[in-house]
Tab-separated table of C-alpha atoms in Angstrom:
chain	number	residue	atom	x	y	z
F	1	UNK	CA	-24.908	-12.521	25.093
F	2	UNK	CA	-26.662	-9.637	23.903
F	3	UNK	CA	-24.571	-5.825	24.133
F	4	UNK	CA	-25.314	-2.302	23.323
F	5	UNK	CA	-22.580	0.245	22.473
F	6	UNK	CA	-22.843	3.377	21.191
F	7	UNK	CA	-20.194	2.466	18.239
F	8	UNK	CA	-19.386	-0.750	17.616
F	9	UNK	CA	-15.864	-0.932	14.993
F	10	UNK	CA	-15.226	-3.817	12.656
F	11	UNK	CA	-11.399	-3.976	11.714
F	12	UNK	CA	-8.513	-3.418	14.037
F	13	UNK	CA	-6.185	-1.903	11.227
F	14	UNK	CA	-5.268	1.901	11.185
F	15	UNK	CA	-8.798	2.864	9.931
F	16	UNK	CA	-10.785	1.033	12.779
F	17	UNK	CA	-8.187	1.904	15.630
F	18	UNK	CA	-8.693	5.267	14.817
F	19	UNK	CA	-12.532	4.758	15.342
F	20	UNK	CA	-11.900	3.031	18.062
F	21	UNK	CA	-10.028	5.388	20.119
F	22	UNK	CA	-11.046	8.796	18.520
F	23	UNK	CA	-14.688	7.864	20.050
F	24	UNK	CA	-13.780	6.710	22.952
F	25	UNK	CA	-11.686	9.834	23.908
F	26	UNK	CA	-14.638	11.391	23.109
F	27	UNK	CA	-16.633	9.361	25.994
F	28	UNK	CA	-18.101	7.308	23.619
F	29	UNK	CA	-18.641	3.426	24.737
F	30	UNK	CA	-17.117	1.135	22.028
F	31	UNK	CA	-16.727	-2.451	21.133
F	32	UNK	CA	-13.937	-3.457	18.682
F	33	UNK	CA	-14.101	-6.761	16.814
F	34	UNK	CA	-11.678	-8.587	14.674
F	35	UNK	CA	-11.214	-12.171	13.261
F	36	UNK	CA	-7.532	-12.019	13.024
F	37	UNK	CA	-4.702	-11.030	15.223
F	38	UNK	CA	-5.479	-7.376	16.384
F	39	UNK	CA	-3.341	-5.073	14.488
F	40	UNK	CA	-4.809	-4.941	10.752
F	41	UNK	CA	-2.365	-5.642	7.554
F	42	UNK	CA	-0.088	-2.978	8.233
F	43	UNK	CA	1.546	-3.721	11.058
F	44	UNK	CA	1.246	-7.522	10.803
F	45	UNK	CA	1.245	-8.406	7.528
F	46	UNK	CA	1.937	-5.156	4.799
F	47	UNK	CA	3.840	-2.061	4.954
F	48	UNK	CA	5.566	-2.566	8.687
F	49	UNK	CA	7.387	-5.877	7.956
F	50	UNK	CA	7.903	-5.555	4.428
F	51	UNK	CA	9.678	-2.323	5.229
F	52	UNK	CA	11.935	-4.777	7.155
F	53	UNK	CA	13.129	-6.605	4.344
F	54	UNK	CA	12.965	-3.595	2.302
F	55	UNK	CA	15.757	-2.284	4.435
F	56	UNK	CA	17.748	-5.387	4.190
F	57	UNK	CA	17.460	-5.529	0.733
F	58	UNK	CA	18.731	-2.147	0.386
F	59	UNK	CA	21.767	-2.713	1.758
F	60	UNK	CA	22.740	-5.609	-0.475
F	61	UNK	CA	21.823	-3.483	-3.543
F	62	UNK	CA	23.835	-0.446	-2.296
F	63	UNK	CA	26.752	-2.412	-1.678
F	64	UNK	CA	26.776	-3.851	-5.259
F	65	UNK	CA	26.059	-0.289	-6.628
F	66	UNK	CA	29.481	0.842	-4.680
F	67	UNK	CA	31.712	-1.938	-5.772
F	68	UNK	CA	34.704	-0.450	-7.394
F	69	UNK	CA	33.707	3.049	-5.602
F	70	UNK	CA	35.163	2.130	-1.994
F	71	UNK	CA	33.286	-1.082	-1.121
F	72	UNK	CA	34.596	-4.377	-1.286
F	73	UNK	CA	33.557	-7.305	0.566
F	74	UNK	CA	31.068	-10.265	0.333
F	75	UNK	CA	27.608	-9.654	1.429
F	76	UNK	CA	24.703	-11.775	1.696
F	77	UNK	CA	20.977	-12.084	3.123
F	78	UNK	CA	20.049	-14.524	5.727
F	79	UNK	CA	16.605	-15.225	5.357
F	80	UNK	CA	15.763	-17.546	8.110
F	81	UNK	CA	17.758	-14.474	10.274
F	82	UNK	CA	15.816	-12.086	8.549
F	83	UNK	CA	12.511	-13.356	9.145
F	84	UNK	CA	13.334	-13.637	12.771
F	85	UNK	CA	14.337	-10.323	12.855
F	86	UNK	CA	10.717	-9.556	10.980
F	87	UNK	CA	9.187	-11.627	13.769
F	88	UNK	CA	10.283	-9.329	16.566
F	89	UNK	CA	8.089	-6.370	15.165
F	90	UNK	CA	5.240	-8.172	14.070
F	91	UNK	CA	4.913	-10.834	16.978
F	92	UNK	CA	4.231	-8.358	19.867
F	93	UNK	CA	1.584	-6.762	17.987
F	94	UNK	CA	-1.266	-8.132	18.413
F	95	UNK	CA	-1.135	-7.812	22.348
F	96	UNK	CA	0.272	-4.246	22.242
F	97	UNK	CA	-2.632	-3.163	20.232
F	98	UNK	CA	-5.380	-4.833	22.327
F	99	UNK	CA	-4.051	-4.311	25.584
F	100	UNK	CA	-4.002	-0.249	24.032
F	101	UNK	CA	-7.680	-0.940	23.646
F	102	UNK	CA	-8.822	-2.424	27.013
F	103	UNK	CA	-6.329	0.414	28.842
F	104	UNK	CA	-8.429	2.574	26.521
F	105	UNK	CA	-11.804	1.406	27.411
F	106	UNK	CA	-12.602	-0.095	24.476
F	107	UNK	CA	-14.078	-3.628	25.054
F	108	UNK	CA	-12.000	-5.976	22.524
F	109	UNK	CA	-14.078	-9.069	20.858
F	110	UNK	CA	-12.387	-11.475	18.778
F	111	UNK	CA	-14.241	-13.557	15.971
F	112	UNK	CA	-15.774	-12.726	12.150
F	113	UNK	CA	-18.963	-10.076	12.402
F	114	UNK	CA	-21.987	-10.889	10.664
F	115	UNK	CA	-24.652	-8.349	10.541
F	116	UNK	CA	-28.246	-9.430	11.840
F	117	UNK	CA	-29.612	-6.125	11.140
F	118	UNK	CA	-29.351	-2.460	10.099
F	119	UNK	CA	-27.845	-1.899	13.568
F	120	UNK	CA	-26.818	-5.243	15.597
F	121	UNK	CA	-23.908	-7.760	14.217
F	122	UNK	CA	-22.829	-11.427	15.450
F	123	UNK	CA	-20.048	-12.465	16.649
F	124	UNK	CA	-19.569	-15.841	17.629
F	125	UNK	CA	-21.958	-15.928	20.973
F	126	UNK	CA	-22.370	-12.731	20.915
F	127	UNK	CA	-24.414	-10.080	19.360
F	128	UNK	CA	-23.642	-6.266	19.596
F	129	UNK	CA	-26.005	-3.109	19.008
F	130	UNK	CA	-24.359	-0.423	17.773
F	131	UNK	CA	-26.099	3.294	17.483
F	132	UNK	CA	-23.483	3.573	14.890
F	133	UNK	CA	-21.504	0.634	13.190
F	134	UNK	CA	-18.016	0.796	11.435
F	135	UNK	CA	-17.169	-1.118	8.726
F	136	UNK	CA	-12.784	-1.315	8.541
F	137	UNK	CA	-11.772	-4.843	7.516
F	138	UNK	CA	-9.181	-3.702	4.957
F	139	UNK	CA	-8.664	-5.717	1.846
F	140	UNK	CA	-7.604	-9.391	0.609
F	141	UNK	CA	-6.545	-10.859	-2.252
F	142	UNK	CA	-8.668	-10.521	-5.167
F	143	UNK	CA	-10.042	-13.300	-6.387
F	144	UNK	CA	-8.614	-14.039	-9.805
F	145	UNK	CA	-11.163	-17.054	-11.112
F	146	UNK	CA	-7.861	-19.096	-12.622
F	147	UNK	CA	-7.666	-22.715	-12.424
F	148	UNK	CA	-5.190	-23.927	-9.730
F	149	UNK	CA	-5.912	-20.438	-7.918
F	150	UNK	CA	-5.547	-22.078	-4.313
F	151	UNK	CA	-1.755	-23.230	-4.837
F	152	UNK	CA	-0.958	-18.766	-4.802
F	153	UNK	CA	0.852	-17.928	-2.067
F	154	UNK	CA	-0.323	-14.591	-0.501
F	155	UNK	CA	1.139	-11.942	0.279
F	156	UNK	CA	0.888	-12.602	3.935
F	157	UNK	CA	2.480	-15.321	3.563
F	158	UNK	CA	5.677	-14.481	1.834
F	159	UNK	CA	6.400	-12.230	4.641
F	160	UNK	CA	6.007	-15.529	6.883
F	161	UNK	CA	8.434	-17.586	4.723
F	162	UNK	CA	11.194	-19.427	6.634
F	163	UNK	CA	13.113	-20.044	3.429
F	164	UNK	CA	13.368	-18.428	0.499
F	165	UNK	CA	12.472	-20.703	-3.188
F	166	UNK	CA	14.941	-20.193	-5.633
F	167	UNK	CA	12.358	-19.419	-8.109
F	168	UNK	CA	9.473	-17.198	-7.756
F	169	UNK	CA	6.724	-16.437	-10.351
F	170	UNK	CA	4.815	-13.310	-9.400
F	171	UNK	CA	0.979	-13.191	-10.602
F	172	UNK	CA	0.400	-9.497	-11.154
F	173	UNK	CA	2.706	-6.416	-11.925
F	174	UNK	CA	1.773	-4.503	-9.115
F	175	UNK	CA	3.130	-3.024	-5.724
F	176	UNK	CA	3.245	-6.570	-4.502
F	177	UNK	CA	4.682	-7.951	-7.710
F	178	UNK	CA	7.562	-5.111	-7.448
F	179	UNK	CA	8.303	-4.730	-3.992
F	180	UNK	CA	8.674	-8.443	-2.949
F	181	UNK	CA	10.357	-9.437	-6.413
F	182	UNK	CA	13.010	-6.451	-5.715
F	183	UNK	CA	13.758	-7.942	-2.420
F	184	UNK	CA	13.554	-11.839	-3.621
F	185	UNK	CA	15.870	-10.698	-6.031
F	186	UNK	CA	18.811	-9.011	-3.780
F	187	UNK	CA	18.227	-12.119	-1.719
F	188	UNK	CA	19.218	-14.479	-4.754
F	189	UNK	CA	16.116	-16.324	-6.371
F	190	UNK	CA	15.392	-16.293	-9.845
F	191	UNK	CA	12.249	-13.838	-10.121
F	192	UNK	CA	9.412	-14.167	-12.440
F	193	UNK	CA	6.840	-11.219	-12.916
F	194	UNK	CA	3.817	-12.273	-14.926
F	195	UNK	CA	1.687	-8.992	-15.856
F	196	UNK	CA	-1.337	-9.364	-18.292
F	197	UNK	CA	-1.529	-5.490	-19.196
F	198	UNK	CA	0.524	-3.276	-21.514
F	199	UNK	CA	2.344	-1.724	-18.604
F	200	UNK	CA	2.733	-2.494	-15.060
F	201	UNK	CA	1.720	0.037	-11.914
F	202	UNK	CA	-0.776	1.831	-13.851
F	203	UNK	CA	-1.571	4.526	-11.453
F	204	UNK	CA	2.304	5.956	-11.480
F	205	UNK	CA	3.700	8.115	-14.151
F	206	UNK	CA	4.274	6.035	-17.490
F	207	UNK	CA	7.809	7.890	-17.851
F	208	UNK	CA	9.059	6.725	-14.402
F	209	UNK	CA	7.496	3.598	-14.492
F	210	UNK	CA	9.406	2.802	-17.832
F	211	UNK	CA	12.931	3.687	-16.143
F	212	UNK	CA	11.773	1.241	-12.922
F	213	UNK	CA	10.552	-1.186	-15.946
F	214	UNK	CA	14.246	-1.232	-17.398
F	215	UNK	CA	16.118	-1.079	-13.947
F	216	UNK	CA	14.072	-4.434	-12.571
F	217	UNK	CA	15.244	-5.927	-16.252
F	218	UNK	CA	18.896	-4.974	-15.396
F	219	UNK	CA	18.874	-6.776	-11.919
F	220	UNK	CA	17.384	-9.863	-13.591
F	221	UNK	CA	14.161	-10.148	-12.418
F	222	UNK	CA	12.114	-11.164	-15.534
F	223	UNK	CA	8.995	-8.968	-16.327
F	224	UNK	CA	6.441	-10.116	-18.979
F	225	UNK	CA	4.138	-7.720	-20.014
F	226	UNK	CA	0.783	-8.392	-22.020
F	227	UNK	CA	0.739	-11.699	-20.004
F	228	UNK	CA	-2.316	-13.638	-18.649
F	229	UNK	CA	-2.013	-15.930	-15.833
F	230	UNK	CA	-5.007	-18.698	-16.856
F	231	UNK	CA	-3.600	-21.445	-13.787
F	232	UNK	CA	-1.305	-23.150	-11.943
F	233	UNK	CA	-0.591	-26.501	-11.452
F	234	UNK	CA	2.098	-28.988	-9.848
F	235	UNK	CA	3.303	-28.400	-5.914
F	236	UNK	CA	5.401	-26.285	-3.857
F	237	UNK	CA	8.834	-26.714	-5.918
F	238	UNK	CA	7.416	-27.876	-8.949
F	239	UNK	CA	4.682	-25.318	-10.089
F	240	UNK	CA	3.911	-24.748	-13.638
F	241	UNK	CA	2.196	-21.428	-15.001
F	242	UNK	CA	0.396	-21.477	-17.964
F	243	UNK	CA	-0.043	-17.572	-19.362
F	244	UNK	CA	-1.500	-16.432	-22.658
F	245	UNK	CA	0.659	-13.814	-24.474
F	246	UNK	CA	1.003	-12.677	-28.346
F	247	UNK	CA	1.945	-15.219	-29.667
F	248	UNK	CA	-0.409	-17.764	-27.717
F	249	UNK	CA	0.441	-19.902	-24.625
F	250	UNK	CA	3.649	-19.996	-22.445
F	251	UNK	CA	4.706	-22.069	-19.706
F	252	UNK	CA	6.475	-21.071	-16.870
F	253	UNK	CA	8.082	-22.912	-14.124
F	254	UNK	CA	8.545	-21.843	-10.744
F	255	UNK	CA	9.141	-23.269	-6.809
F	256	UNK	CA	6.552	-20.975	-5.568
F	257	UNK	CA	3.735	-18.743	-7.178
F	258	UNK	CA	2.846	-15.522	-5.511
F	259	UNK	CA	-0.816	-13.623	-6.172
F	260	UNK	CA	-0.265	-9.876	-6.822
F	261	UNK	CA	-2.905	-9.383	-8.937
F	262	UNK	CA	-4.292	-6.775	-6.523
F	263	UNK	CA	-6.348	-6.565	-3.020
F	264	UNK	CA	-10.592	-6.121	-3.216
F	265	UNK	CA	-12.370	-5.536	0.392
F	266	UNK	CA	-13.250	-8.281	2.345
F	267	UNK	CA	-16.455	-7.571	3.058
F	268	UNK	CA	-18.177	-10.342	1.094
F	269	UNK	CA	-19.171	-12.526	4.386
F	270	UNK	CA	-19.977	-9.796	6.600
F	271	UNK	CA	-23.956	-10.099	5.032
F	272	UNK	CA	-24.003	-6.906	4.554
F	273	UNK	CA	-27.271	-7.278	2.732
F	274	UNK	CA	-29.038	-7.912	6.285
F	275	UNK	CA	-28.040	-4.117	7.109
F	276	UNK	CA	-29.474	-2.835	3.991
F	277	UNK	CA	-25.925	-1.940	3.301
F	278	UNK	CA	-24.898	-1.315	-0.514
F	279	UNK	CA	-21.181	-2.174	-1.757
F	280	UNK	CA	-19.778	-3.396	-5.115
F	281	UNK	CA	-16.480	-4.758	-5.954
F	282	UNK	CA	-14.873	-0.970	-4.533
F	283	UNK	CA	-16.285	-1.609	-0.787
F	284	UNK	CA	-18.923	0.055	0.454
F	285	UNK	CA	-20.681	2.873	-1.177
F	286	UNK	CA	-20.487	5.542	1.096
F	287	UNK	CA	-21.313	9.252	0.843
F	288	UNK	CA	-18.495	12.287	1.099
F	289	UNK	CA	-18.673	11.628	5.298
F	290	UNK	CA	-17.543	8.216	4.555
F	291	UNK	CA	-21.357	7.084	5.601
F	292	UNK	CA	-23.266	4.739	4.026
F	293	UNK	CA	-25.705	6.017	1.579
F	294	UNK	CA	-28.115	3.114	1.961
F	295	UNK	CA	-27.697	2.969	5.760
F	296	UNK	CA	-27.155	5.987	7.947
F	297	UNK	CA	-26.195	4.205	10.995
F	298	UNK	CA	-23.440	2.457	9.217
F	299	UNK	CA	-20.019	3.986	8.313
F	300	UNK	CA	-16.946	2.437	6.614
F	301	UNK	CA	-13.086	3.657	6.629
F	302	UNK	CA	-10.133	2.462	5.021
F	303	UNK	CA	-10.036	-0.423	2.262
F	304	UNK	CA	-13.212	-1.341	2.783
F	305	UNK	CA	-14.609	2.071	1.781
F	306	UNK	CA	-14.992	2.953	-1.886
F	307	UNK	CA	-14.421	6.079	-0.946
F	308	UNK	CA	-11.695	7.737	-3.942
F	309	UNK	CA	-8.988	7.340	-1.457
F	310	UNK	CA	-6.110	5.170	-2.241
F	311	UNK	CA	-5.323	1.944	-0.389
F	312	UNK	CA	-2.363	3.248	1.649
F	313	UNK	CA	-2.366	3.666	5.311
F	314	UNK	CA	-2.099	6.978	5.984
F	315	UNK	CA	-5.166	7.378	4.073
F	316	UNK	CA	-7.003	4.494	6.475
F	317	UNK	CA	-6.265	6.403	9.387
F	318	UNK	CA	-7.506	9.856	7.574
F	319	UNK	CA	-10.470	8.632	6.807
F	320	UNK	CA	-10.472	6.748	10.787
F	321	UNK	CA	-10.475	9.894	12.293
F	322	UNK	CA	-12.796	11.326	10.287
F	323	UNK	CA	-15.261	8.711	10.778
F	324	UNK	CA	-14.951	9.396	14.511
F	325	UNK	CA	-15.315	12.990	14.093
F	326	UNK	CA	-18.896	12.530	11.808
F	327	UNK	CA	-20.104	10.410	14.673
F	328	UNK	CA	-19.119	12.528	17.378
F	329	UNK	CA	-19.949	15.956	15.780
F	330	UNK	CA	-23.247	14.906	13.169
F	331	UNK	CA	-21.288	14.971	9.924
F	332	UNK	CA	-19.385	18.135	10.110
F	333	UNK	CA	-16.728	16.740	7.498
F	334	UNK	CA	-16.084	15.602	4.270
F	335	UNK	CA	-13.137	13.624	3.164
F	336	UNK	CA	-10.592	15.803	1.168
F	337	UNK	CA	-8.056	13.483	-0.352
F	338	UNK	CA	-5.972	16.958	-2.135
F	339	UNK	CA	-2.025	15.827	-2.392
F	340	UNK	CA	-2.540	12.271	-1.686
F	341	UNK	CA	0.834	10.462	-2.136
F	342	UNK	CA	1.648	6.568	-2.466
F	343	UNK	CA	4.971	5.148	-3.031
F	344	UNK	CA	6.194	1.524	-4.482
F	345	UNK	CA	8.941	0.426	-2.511
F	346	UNK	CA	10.954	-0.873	-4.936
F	347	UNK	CA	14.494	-0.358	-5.174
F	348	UNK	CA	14.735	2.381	-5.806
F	349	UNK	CA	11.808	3.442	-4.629
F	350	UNK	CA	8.711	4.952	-6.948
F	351	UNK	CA	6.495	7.658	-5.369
F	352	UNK	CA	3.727	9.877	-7.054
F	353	UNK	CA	1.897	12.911	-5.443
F	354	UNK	CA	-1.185	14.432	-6.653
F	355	UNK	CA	-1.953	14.399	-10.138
F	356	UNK	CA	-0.834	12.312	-13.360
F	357	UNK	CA	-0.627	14.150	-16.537
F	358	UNK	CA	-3.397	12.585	-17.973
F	359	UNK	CA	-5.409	13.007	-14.329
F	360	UNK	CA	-4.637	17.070	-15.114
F	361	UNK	CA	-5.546	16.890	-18.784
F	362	UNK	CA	-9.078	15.278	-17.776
F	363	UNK	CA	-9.585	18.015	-15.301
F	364	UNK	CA	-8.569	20.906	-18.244
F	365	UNK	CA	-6.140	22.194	-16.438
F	366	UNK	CA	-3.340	24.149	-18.085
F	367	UNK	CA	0.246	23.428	-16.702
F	368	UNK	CA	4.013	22.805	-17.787
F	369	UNK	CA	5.878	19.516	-17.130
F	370	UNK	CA	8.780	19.979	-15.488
F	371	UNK	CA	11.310	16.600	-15.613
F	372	UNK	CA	14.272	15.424	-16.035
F	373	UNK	CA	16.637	12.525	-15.767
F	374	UNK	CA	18.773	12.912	-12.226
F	375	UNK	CA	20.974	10.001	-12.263
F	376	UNK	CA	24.080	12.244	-13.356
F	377	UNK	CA	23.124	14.822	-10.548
F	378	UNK	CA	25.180	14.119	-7.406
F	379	UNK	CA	22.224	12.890	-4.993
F	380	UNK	CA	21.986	9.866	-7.078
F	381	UNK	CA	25.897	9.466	-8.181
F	382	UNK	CA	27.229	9.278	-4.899
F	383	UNK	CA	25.240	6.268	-4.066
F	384	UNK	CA	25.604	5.010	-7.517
F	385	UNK	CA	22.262	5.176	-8.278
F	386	UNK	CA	21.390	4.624	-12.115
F	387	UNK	CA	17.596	4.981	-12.385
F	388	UNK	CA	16.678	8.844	-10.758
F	389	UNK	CA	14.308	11.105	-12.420
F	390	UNK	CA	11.547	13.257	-11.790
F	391	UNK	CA	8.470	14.992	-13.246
F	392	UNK	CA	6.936	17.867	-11.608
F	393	UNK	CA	3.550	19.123	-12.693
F	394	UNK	CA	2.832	23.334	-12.493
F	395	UNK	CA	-0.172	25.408	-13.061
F	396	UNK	CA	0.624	27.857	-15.525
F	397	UNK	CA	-1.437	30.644	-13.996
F	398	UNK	CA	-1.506	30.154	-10.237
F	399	UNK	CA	1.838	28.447	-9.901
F	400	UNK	CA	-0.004	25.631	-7.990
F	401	UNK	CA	2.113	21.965	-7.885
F	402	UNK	CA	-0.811	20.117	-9.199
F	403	UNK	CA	1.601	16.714	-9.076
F	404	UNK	CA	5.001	15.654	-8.407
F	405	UNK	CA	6.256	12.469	-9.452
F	406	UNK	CA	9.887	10.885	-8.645
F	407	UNK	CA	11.888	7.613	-8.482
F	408	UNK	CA	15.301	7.291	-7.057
F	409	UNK	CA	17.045	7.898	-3.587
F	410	UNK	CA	14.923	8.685	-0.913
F	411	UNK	CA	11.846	9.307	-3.119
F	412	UNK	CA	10.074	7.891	-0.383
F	413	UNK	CA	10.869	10.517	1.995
F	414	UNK	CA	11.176	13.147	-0.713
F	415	UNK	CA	7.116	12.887	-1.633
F	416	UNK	CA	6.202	14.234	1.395
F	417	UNK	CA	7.804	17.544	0.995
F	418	UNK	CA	5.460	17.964	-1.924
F	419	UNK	CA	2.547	16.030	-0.094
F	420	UNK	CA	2.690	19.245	2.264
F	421	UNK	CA	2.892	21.546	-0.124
F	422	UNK	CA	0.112	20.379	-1.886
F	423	UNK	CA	-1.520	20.255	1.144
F	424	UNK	CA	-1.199	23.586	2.380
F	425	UNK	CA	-0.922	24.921	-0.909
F	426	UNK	CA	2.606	26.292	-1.314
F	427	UNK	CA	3.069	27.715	-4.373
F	428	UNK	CA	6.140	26.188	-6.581
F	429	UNK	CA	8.199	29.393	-6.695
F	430	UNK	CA	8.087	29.743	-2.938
F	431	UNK	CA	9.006	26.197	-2.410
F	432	UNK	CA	11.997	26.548	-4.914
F	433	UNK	CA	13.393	29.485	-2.782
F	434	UNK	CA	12.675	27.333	0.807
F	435	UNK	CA	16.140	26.845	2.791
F	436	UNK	CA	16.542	23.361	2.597
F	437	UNK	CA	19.898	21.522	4.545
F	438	UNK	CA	22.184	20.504	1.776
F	439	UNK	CA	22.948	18.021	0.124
F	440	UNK	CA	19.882	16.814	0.627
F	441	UNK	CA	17.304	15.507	-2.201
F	442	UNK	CA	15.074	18.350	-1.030
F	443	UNK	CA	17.396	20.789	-1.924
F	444	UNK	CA	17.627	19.428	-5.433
F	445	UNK	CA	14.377	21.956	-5.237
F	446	UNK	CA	16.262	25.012	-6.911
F	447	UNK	CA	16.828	23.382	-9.971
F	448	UNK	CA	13.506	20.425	-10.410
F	449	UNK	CA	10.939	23.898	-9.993
């Protein structure tokens, strides 16, 4: 059945439910498609349920940290319990989201898109005209091209697992690698992370990442830089990894091998090529109102946009709304991505706001380096918290916070103090003098600025 709409949105994550419902507010008539449970990767499959186990894992780590400081007592982590718990956030979702839509006005469609033309995709019987077409499938694991690739267990399914190997090998030193091996750690298997450059999390401060580096060492998780996964081979319990290091090949055995070697958009089987529709191995090339520069009636948000924005979900639903708002208005706005912040939820946690050192040296800019180790400073020594530090990043002239990076208690929570300053452009010395509650870690302000 043929049907016209004035948008038609591919994706059902934060970026295309945005799209969705930003339009249709607007009186717009919309059609929403997706091939997979409604809901996208975070609430199904990413941030949402790994914060879940996150949470659980934090408590086992506190409690060791406290030993001999109050707390006594055996504690463990249930898996199979855990998952179930998982399950009663993620299961829902799918029906909550759609249901939103339809309530909404937005006419659902479920089944993979395929684009016919420059404005009209397929989906299974169906094809639907769009005046304007969004592009918001997120990502999926990259494809590595190592033999034995297919016996990786994603991401998405880790977070499905309804017990927990006793050894884990993870492919890839990234937020995947990190996060899930801190958490596969408090819950007792023997973790593996394989990492084929120098240094792992490349896009956080070296200086923090280094601390994190020798913290993960300390809890036992194994992490093996300069590294190269080349394949896998055996079956679930029995896998071996073969890895080229240094001093040549290594073998490593593990009950279950996880890829987090890093996400690329999953747009390759949309046939994007029939729209006249340029992308490369970023997404889709898109212009500074997140529009397609090779097709005008084609727009693309989120991971699927190489857009400069990071892969984190409050950047997806940015660059959602703003989508809607270049479709409704004629491309009034351009993306502004000034005090982006992403965090590594390891434990503790990593965050980074802003700029890198080297990111402010590139741009010329002249600032000081404010840092300093914080585990002796009471926010971290009352939890017993070993690996806390921080590195601010100052304009000499203007007094600007070009970037703030930290790792330790709450640095989760903590970035987004300096995400809004960024933001709004608070200037360091007035945010030093700002009344925060105490003890808090924002009031560690007075002495970090």
């Amino acid at each position: 059945m043929k049907k016209s709409f004035d948008v038609v949105v591919i994706g059902t994550g934060e970026a295309g439910s945005a799209v969705a419902m930003r339009c249709r507010a607007a009186g717009r008539n919309v059609a929403i498609v997706d091939s997979r449970p409604f809901g996208g990767t975070c609430g199904l499959r990413g941030c949402d349920p790994k914060k879940v186990l996150v949470g659980a894992a934090e408590i086992i780590d506190r409690k060791r940290r406290m030993e001999g400081r109050g707390v006594a007592g055996d504690l463990r982590i249930d898996w199979p319990e855990l998952i179930r718990f998982k399950a009663t956030f993620t299961d829902p979702f799918p029906r909550q989201r759609e249901d939103g839509f339809v309530q909404a006005g937005v006419e659902p469609f479920h089944g993979r898109a395929r684009f016919l033309d420059q404005r009209s995709i397929e989906v299974g019987q169906d094809v639907l005209d769009g005046a304007h077409l969004v592009v918001a499938v997120g990502a999926w694991p990259a494809r590595l091209g190592i033999q034995g690739e297919h016996h990786l267990t994603r991401s998405d399914q880790f977070l499905d697992l309804q017990e927990l190997p006793r050894r884990i090998a993870f492919v890839g030193g990234g937020y995947i690698g990190f996060e899930f091996g801190h958490i596969a750690a408090r819950a007792g298997a023997t973790v593996t992370i394989l990492h084929g450059g120098a240094r792992p999390l490349k896009h956080f401060d070296h200086d923090l990442v280094a601390r994190l580096l020798e913290r993960t060492r300390d809890l036992g998780i194994d992490v093996r830089t300069g590294t190269k996964v080349t394949g896998v081979e055996g079956a679930p319990g029995s896998f071996k990894v073969t890895a080229l290091t240094d001093s040549g090949p290594e073998v490593f055995e593990a009950d279950m091998v996880v890829h987090s070697a890093g996400r690329a958009p999953e747009v390759d089987d949309l046939d994007l090529s029939a729209a006249g529709v340029e992308f490369d191995r970023r997404g889709i090339r898109v212009n500074g109102h997140l529009q397609s520069v090779s097709n005008p009636a084609v727009y693309a948000a989120g991971d699927a946009a190489d857009s400069g924005g990071l892969p984190e979900t409050p950047l997806a639903q940015y660059e959602g709304g703003l989508v809607a708002e270049n479709i409704v208005e004629g491309n009034q706005r351009t993306a502004d991505y000034l005090g982006m912040a992403s965090v590594v939820y390891s434990i503790p946690a990593l965050s980074a706001v802003g700029m890198t050192e080297e990111e402010a040296h590139l741009k010329g800019l002249t600032f000081t380096v404010n840092q300093a180790d914080t585990s002796g400073w009471y926010s971290a020594r009352r939890v017993a918290e070993p690996a806390s530090m921080y590195k601010i990043l100052i304009e000499k002239d203007s007094g600007r916070i070009l970037g703030a990076h930290l790792l330790g208690p709450e640095a989760d929570e903590f970035a987004n103090v300096f995400a809004l300053a960024i933001r709004a452009d608070v200037r360091a010395d007035a945010l030093k003098h700002a009344l925060f509650v105490y003890p808090t870690q924002a009031s560690n302000m007075a002495w970090m600025l």
